[in-house]
Amino acid sequence: MSDPLLQLENATVQFGGLKAVADLSFQIDAGELVGLIGPNGAGKTTVFNLITGVYQTTSGQIFFDKKSVVGRRPYKITARGIARTFQNIRLFASLSVFDNVRCACNMHLAHGISHSLWRGAGFSKEEAQVEKDVMELLEIFGLDGERDMMCRSLPYGDQRRLEIVRALATRPKLLLLDEPAAGMNPTEKVELMKLIRFTQKKFKLAVLLVEHDMKVVMGICERIVVLDYGQKIAEGTPAQIRSDSKVIAAYLGKETVDA
Amino acid sequence: MDKWPKSILIAVLLGCLIGSPFVFQINPYYYDILLGIGISIILAASLNLVNGYTGQFSLGHAGFMGIGAYASSWVTLSYGYCLGANTTSTTTVFLLALLGGGLMAGIAGLMVGVPSLRLKGDYLAIVTLAFNEIIKGVIQNAEPLGAQRGLGGMVQHTNFFWTFGFAALTVYVVVHLVNSTYGRGFLAVRDDEIAAEAMGINTTKYKVLAFVLGAFFAGIAGGLYAHFKQFIHPEGFNFLRSVDIVVMVILGGMGNTAGVCFAAVLLTILPEFLRSVSHYTWLPLWLQQIAENRMILYSLLLIVLMLTRPQGLFGGLGMPRRRKDVEK
Amino acid sequence: MIEFLQQLIDGFSQGAIYALIALGYTMVFGVLRFINFAHGDVFMLGAFAGLYLGPRTLKLFGAGPSYIGAAAVMLLAMLVCAVIGIIIERLCYRPLRERPKLTVLITAIGVSLFLENFGQFIFGANPKSFPELINNRAFELPEWWGQFSALTITISQVLVVAVTLVLLIAMRHIVLHTRMGMAMRALSFNPVAASLMGINTDVVISFTFGLGSALAGAAGILISIQQPSIDPLMGVNAGLKAFVAAVLGGIGNLPGAALGGILIGLLEYIVVGYVSPTYRDAIVFGVLILILLVKPTGLLGSSEREKV
């Protein structure tokens, strides 16, 4: 077996007296689509924040591409190839749809501040290339018609898709999606599932998906990790998870199961 | 404003050069106001990079201006005669002094910017205010800089060409930085730092860069001011002076360079206009007195603007929002 | 040694005044999460209220200075300031409550500048001498104190510390043991939830502003008894120092504000006595920067974390 793309080893984070994530270990291989589920407050988003460097682990290790990402600044982790979306959409409110995506190309540019001042031939060429790349991405996701709209005026579902586009523009190897289906209606959810699958194949990505909607998770994930109170209580294929007694207990409460 | 090619910068510079002999002939009073306008544009446009585009609310711009003013004056006063007295060499010393003043201010900006990275909103505003007062305090205690007596004796090197040349350069730099894929990082930082980091943008670098560049140009403006007024005093660079510049940025619209430059023109002329109003004896005495105190009007302007048009007269990006505000 | 003790005594009473002003900053911040820049100028208005109301009020209680007269003047000034504070909140801050924090901060700066400059316009820019409310003299310290009897402790200094202490205890009582105090704490914790629980947030916020401004008014009278020369810009420096005090103690924390006030007062007098008077402000601001960088939550504050 080859080395995993992302590997968490006993990752733990503590806020005050509370262990939000405790001794969590799992791994994701390149190109895999993994679901991360659990009841409210189980620590799913915290896991994302640990992987992307927004929070620091209290103990434990996180490896990406065989190198530790613990203690790295978030932008450096993104540069290594991890991109994410946010549960509560965090688009750049004063930028247009196009510029939101364009911002994410920042770190792949060869030109720097002085080039944007002088604006020589190299600069123009690169800016044109960025524009082309961004438009291609927007087209794939059907957002090219809205390129000059302010992202605030987009419908909710489009904002979620734009977040995915923006994350893809950083050219990741691993994409973390935080509740991409939240607030969508059933038809939109079906489309989103297709889109995630398509994206994963087209860009050859590994995807880690946090989602509340079981239909979405069970429908597209190859493997699922279940969290409760910051601890991993189960891991396996959708079929295994569905019949796992611990998982059922966590979701429905113990009494119900015992009864 | 979106595409502001180099040719326009060069055209403006040439215009300044050609225009300057004619401008010399105008009434000295208007000449004073004109140069004041140029200096205000530099200050406001550079502060707009920090407060408007990057969303780091600084209340200490006058402190950087003061550093530039004192540093450049010190250079010209100490070395002004080293290179002989012909025009070329004095101009060289003057330009080097300006550059030195800008660099000193930029270094101060770095010293303010780096530790301020952890602070946001209100706190950042207060800390920059505190830095402003500390800079003032240090100058007040520095004997070689005239301490509380102020510093004078500079030759009037500043003229129409240099003032507006640097104003054009400042505007050019700000506009070009913000209008490129790379420079859009400033706006991303302003809108959402956490998302910006997640998109691979080094927010630290952008924030510090905004502070350093803003301070650099404020320092240049200070140098121009010192070699124009030929006398500077620590109290001239206090917190109230910073508020003056902040008012320009807010009135013009944060993150709207054209608007901010226009506001700089407006607010430089306004006190002069008010001063003349205060001599109209047919007005009621209290109106004359209010006209004499521009800060009453400035403060009212700030309040009314915030209540009715927080995006400024000419519109801009609006106020940088905190995350919590957006979620509401 | 005596000299050092003297600095400590003077610094302590100055610090008590900062503490009173800092309480107002901290209370407003606790409830609204915003720095009321104009607070220092309300303090100035308190002093001017005393200037105009003082002589008339004193007459009601007999001709000369008297403690009861001084107390009446102080209560009046507190009332005036409370009303002004509530008006400022109603007119300038309330319409902006849902807007970005920065809008409110800029408005507060505007209000502060307005009060300062309009004050100069109304009261005149020159310092005014404050009427004598009490016979402020130094205590004659007993002989058996030995060398320590050379210390100067004035009645006003004792008064300032005593009044501050009483008001601090009163504040603590209001916040911890009254319905209004409970509402304030609820609002501070979560404004939306508080309003859903039937708390009238407008009333609570008005009350908080009134209370904080009243404290600033009291401080205005106390400082004028100690240093009977007042001017419209006296609030700028005192306000900034008190703000530093509030941050030092942990903004939003009442005992913290008192502690911070005392520490800043002591620091000021030590700097003036042993370093240089001209460095006084710079060093106090230096402390502010240091605190914000090393421990932004202050000495007694607790931390908040941004949710992602």
PDB file of N, CA and C in Angstrom, chain A residues 109 135 170 190:
ATOM      1  N   LEU A 109       1.171  32.617  -8.463  1.00  0.00           N
ATOM      2  CA  LEU A 109       1.685  33.617  -9.401  1.00  0.00           C
ATOM      3  C   LEU A 109       3.191  33.723  -9.289  1.00  0.00           C
ATOM      4  N   MET A 135     -11.954  31.613 -15.535  1.00  0.00           N
ATOM      5  CA  MET A 135     -13.174  31.491 -16.329  1.00  0.00           C
ATOM      6  C   MET A 135     -13.500  30.035 -16.628  1.00  0.00           C
ATOM      7  N   THR A 170      -7.060  27.076  -5.789  1.00  0.00           N
ATOM      8  CA  THR A 170      -5.750  26.962  -5.147  1.00  0.00           C
ATOM      9  C   THR A 170      -5.014  25.705  -5.607  1.00  0.00           C
ATOM     10  N   VAL A 190     -29.035  16.715  -4.906  1.00  0.00           N
ATOM     11  CA  VAL A 190     -28.690  15.677  -5.884  1.00  0.00           C
ATOM     12  C   VAL A 190     -27.656  16.217  -6.862  1.00  0.00           C
TER      13      VAL A 190
END
